[in-house]
Coordinates of C-alpha atoms and ligand atoms in Angstrom, one line a residue:
X1164 CA 67.1 322.8 -8.4
X1165 CA 69.5 320.1 -9.7
X1166 CA 70.1 317.1 -7.8
X1167 CA 71.6 313.7 -8.1
X1168 CA 71.3 310.0 -7.1
X1169 CA 73.0 307.0 -8.0
X1170 CA 71.4 304.2 -10.1
X1171 CA 73.3 300.9 -10.6
X1172 CA 76.5 302.9 -9.7
X1173 CA 75.9 305.6 -12.2
X1174 CA 74.8 309.2 -11.2
X1175 CA 71.6 310.2 -12.6
X1176 CA 70.8 314.0 -12.5
X1177 CA 67.5 315.7 -12.1
X1178 CA 65.6 318.9 -11.5
X1179 CA 63.0 318.9 -8.9
X1180 CA 61.0 322.0 -8.1
X1181 CA 57.5 323.1 -6.8
X1182 CA 55.6 321.2 -4.1
X1183 CA 52.4 319.4 -4.0
X1184 CA 51.2 316.4 -6.5
X1185 CA 54.1 315.1 -8.5
X1186 CA 54.4 315.2 -12.2
X1187 CA 57.6 313.6 -13.7
X1188 CA 58.6 314.7 -17.2
X1189 CA 60.7 312.3 -19.5
X1190 CA 62.6 314.1 -22.5
X1191 CA 63.1 312.6 -25.8
X1192 CA 66.1 311.3 -27.6
X1193 CA 69.3 313.6 -27.5
X1194 CA 67.7 316.2 -25.2
X1195 CA 68.0 316.9 -21.4
X1196 CA 65.9 318.1 -18.5
X1197 CA 66.5 321.4 -20.3
X1198 CA 63.9 320.5 -22.6
X1199 CA 61.3 321.3 -19.9
X1200 CA 62.6 324.9 -18.9
X1201 CA 59.3 326.6 -19.9
X1202 CA 57.2 323.8 -18.4
X1203 CA 59.0 324.3 -14.9
X1204 CA 58.5 328.0 -15.1
X1205 CA 54.6 327.4 -15.2
X1206 CA 53.7 324.2 -13.8
X1207 CA 55.8 324.4 -10.5
X1208 CA 53.1 327.2 -9.4
X1209 CA 50.8 324.3 -8.7
X1210 CA 52.7 320.9 -8.9
X1211 CA 55.9 319.5 -8.0
X1212 CA 57.7 318.9 -11.2
X1213 CA 60.7 316.4 -11.5
X1214 CA 62.5 315.8 -14.7
X1215 CA 65.6 313.5 -14.8
X1216 CA 68.3 313.4 -17.5
X1217 CA 67.8 309.9 -19.0
X1218 CA 70.7 307.7 -19.0
X1219 CA 73.4 308.8 -21.7
X1220 CA 71.8 312.3 -21.8
X1221 CA 72.5 315.5 -19.9
X1222 CA 74.5 315.1 -16.8
X1223 CA 73.5 311.4 -16.3
X1224 CA 75.9 308.5 -16.8
X1225 CA 75.4 305.7 -19.3
X1226 CA 74.4 302.2 -18.4
X1227 CA 76.3 300.1 -20.9
X1228 CA 75.9 298.7 -24.3
X1229 CA 72.0 299.0 -24.2
X1230 CA 69.5 301.4 -22.7
X1231 CA 66.4 299.2 -23.0
X1232 CA 63.1 301.0 -22.2
X1233 CA 62.7 298.5 -19.2
X1234 CA 66.2 299.6 -17.8
X1235 CA 65.2 303.2 -18.0
X1236 CA 61.8 302.8 -16.4
X1237 CA 63.7 301.0 -13.5
X1238 CA 65.7 304.1 -13.2
X1239 CA 62.6 306.2 -13.1
X1240 CA 61.1 304.0 -10.4
X1241 CA 64.2 304.1 -8.5
X1242 CA 64.0 307.9 -8.7
X1243 CA 60.5 307.8 -7.5
X1244 CA 61.6 305.6 -4.6
X1245 CA 64.4 308.0 -3.9
X1246 CA 62.2 310.7 -3.5
X1247 CA 59.5 308.8 -1.4
X1248 CA 56.6 309.5 -3.9
X1249 CA 53.7 307.4 -3.7
X1250 CA 52.0 308.0 -6.9
X1251 CA 52.9 310.1 -9.8
X1252 CA 51.7 311.6 -13.3
X1253 CA 54.2 310.8 -16.1
X1254 CA 54.6 312.8 -19.2
X1255 CA 57.0 311.4 -21.8
X1256 CA 58.1 313.1 -24.9
X1257 CA 58.9 310.7 -27.8
X1258 CA 61.6 308.4 -26.5
X1259 CA 60.2 309.7 -22.9
X1260 CA 56.9 308.4 -23.8
X1261 CA 58.5 304.9 -24.7
X1262 CA 60.0 304.7 -21.3
X1263 CA 56.8 305.8 -19.6
X1264 CA 54.8 302.9 -21.1
X1265 CA 57.5 300.5 -19.9
X1266 CA 57.2 302.0 -16.6
X1267 CA 53.3 301.7 -16.8
X1268 CA 53.6 298.0 -17.7
X1269 CA 55.5 297.2 -14.5
X1270 CA 54.5 299.9 -12.1
X1271 CA 50.8 300.3 -12.9
X1272 CA 50.0 301.1 -9.3
X1273 CA 52.3 304.0 -9.1
X1274 CA 50.5 306.0 -11.9
X1275 CA 47.7 308.5 -11.5
X1276 CA 48.0 309.4 -15.1
X1277 CA 50.0 309.4 -18.2
X1278 CA 50.8 311.9 -21.0
X1279 CA 52.3 310.7 -24.3
X1280 CA 53.7 313.7 -26.2
X1281 CA 54.8 313.0 -29.7
X1282 CA 55.1 309.5 -28.9
X1283 CA 53.6 306.3 -29.6
X1284 CA 52.8 302.8 -28.1
X1285 CA 54.1 301.1 -31.4
X1286 CA 57.3 299.4 -32.0
X1287 CA 59.8 300.4 -34.7
X1288 CA 58.9 299.1 -38.3
X1289 CA 61.5 297.2 -40.1
X1290 CA 62.4 300.0 -42.0
X1291 CA 63.1 302.2 -39.0
X1292 CA 65.0 299.2 -37.4
X1293 CA 67.3 299.3 -40.7
X1294 CA 67.7 303.3 -40.3
X1295 CA 68.6 302.7 -36.5
X1296 CA 71.5 300.2 -37.3
X1297 CA 72.8 302.7 -40.0
X1298 CA 72.8 305.5 -37.3
X1299 CA 74.6 303.4 -34.9
X1300 CA 77.2 302.6 -37.3
X1301 CA 77.8 306.2 -38.5
X1302 CA 77.7 307.7 -34.8
X1303 CA 81.4 307.0 -34.0
X1304 CA 82.7 308.5 -37.3
X1305 CA 80.4 311.5 -37.8
X1306 CA 78.8 312.2 -34.4
X1307 CA 78.4 315.8 -35.1
X1308 CA 77.1 315.9 -38.4
X1309 CA 74.6 313.1 -37.9
X1310 CA 73.4 314.5 -34.9
X1311 CA 72.9 318.0 -36.1
X1312 CA 70.9 316.6 -39.2
X1313 CA 68.9 314.4 -37.1
X1314 CA 68.0 317.3 -34.8
X1315 CA 67.0 319.6 -37.7
X1316 CA 64.6 316.8 -38.9
X1317 CA 62.6 317.2 -35.7
X1318 CA 61.3 320.7 -36.2
X1319 CA 58.7 322.1 -38.5
X1320 CA 58.8 325.6 -37.1
X1321 CA 60.4 328.5 -39.0
X1322 CA 61.8 331.8 -38.3
X1323 CA 63.4 333.1 -35.0
X1324 CA 61.8 330.2 -32.8
X1325 CA 63.3 327.6 -35.1
X1326 CA 66.7 329.1 -35.0
X1327 CA 66.8 329.6 -31.3
X1328 CA 65.3 326.1 -30.7
X1329 CA 67.8 324.4 -32.9
X1330 CA 70.7 326.2 -31.2
X1331 CA 69.6 324.9 -27.8
X1332 CA 68.6 321.3 -29.1
X1333 CA 72.2 320.8 -31.0
X1334 CA 73.9 322.1 -27.9
X1335 CA 72.2 319.4 -25.7
X1336 CA 72.7 316.7 -28.3
X1337 CA 76.2 317.3 -28.6
X1338 CA 76.8 317.3 -24.8
X1339 CA 75.5 313.7 -24.9
X1340 CA 77.8 310.5 -24.4
X1341 CA 78.2 309.0 -28.0
X1342 CA 78.4 305.6 -26.4
X1343 CA 75.2 306.5 -24.5
X1344 CA 73.4 307.7 -27.6
X1345 CA 74.1 304.4 -29.3
X1346 CA 72.7 302.4 -26.4
X1347 CA 69.6 304.5 -26.5
X1348 CA 69.2 303.8 -30.3
X1349 CA 69.5 300.2 -29.6
X1350 CA 67.0 300.5 -26.8
X1351 CA 64.6 302.2 -29.1
X1352 CA 65.2 299.7 -31.8
X1353 CA 64.4 296.7 -29.6
X1354 CA 61.5 298.3 -27.8
X1355 CA 58.1 296.2 -27.7
X1356 CA 54.8 297.4 -28.9
X1357 CA 52.7 298.5 -25.7
X1358 CA 49.3 299.2 -27.2
X1359 CA 47.7 296.8 -24.7
X1360 CA 49.2 299.2 -21.9
X1361 CA 46.9 301.9 -23.0
X1362 CA 43.8 299.3 -23.6
X1363 CA 43.7 298.3 -20.2
X1364 CA 45.2 301.4 -18.3
X1365 CA 43.1 302.0 -15.2
X1366 CA 44.3 305.7 -15.1
X1367 CA 43.3 308.7 -17.4
X1368 CA 45.6 309.1 -20.4
X1369 CA 46.3 311.8 -23.1
X1370 CA 48.1 311.7 -26.3
X1371 CA 49.4 315.0 -27.7
X1372 CA 50.5 314.9 -31.2
X1373 CA 51.6 317.2 -34.0
X1374 CA 49.9 317.0 -37.4
X1375 CA 53.3 317.4 -39.2
X1376 CA 55.3 315.3 -37.0
X1377 CA 57.8 313.4 -39.1
X1378 CA 58.1 310.5 -36.7
X1379 CA 54.7 309.8 -35.3
X1380 CA 51.6 309.5 -37.5
X1381 CA 48.3 311.1 -36.9
X1382 CA 46.5 307.8 -37.5
X1383 CA 48.6 305.9 -35.0
X1384 CA 47.8 308.6 -32.2
X1385 CA 44.2 308.6 -32.9
X1386 CA 44.1 304.6 -32.9
X1387 CA 46.0 304.9 -29.5
X1388 CA 43.7 307.4 -28.0
X1389 CA 40.6 305.2 -29.1
X1390 CA 41.9 302.0 -27.3
X1391 CA 40.2 302.9 -24.0
X1392 CA 37.4 305.1 -22.7
X1393 CA 40.2 306.8 -20.6
X1394 CA 42.2 307.8 -23.5
X1395 CA 42.0 311.4 -25.1
X1396 CA 43.7 312.9 -28.1
X1397 CA 44.7 316.4 -28.7
X1398 CA 46.2 317.0 -32.1
X1399 CA 48.2 320.3 -32.7
X1400 CA 48.2 322.1 -36.1
X1401 CA 51.2 323.2 -37.7
X1402 CA 53.3 321.4 -35.2
X1403 CA 56.2 319.0 -35.7
X1404 CA 57.9 316.5 -33.5
X1405 CA 59.2 319.1 -30.9
X1406 CA 56.0 320.4 -29.1
X1407 CA 57.9 321.4 -25.9
X1408 CA 60.0 324.0 -28.0
X1409 CA 57.5 324.7 -30.6
X1410 CA 54.5 325.4 -28.7
X1411 CA 55.7 325.4 -25.0
X1412 CA 52.8 327.9 -23.5
X1413 CA 50.0 326.1 -25.2
X1414 CA 51.5 322.9 -23.9
X1415 CA 51.4 324.0 -20.4
X1416 CA 47.8 324.9 -20.7
X1417 CA 47.0 321.3 -22.0
X1418 CA 48.9 319.7 -19.2
X1419 CA 47.3 321.7 -16.5
X1420 CA 43.8 321.2 -18.0
X1421 CA 44.6 317.5 -18.0
X1422 CA 45.6 317.5 -14.4
X1423 CA 43.0 319.6 -13.0
X1424 CA 40.1 318.1 -14.9
X1425 CA 41.0 314.4 -15.2
X1426 CA 43.6 313.5 -12.7
X1427 CA 43.5 315.5 -9.4
Ligands
MLT2009 C1 62.8 311.1 -29.9 O1 62.6 312.2 -30.3 O2 62.8 310.7 -28.8 C2 63.2 310.2 -31.1 O3 63.2 310.7 -32.3 C3 62.1 308.9 -31.1 C4 62.4 308.0 -32.1 O4 63.5 308.2 -32.8 O5 61.7 307.0 -32.3

């Protein structure tokens, strides 16, 4: 079921289904809560699953010039408060993972566990910062073209699943508010490196990566899993950046195993 709450005067939309212990899913750049349709289908049989649209995405409003990871983590905290939840497990895909780490930094005591999916605790490299600036410049002029080619670069799967996934993802991306998207790009560019959050995490965490992810390197994911005895890595073969769309049912199994064996 879709709901709304107001954060800093702006509507934030979220889907909230199932009952029991809470799992919050944070989508990546240019997606929306719709990224998690297949997760809702399976995971709500055992857990309460909540997925907001991050600011500037889906049906949520934008919060100004800069959507910092800290600001979006505040929004997640406000949602948790709004729902009256005490502790949650957070799963963040890519940008959602960056937000999860900012949340973990400030609200450690609210976390029971953390899953970083195609994401990292590293900051942007100098080269990546330059490409973020180029993207911000091009967005107002060529929104549709830039967004389409960006989305295409996220996938490594082929055939029918690629076509249907791309079609869906492009639809979500083109629904985003261009100003909100630029605000998110600025936020990702400025984000802090947060390995220390993983190193001292007092809760179990799981890193799930794709061996062909063009954005997150295998070496980085391996190093982040090794930072803490509570860390674990699962590297998927023949997988790109879009695990929730490329391997949705396998992803559900990994999440359920993690929750059952390591968290609850
Ligand atoms: C995402 O999928 O959220 C973004 O591609 C992450 C990024 O650009 O760093």
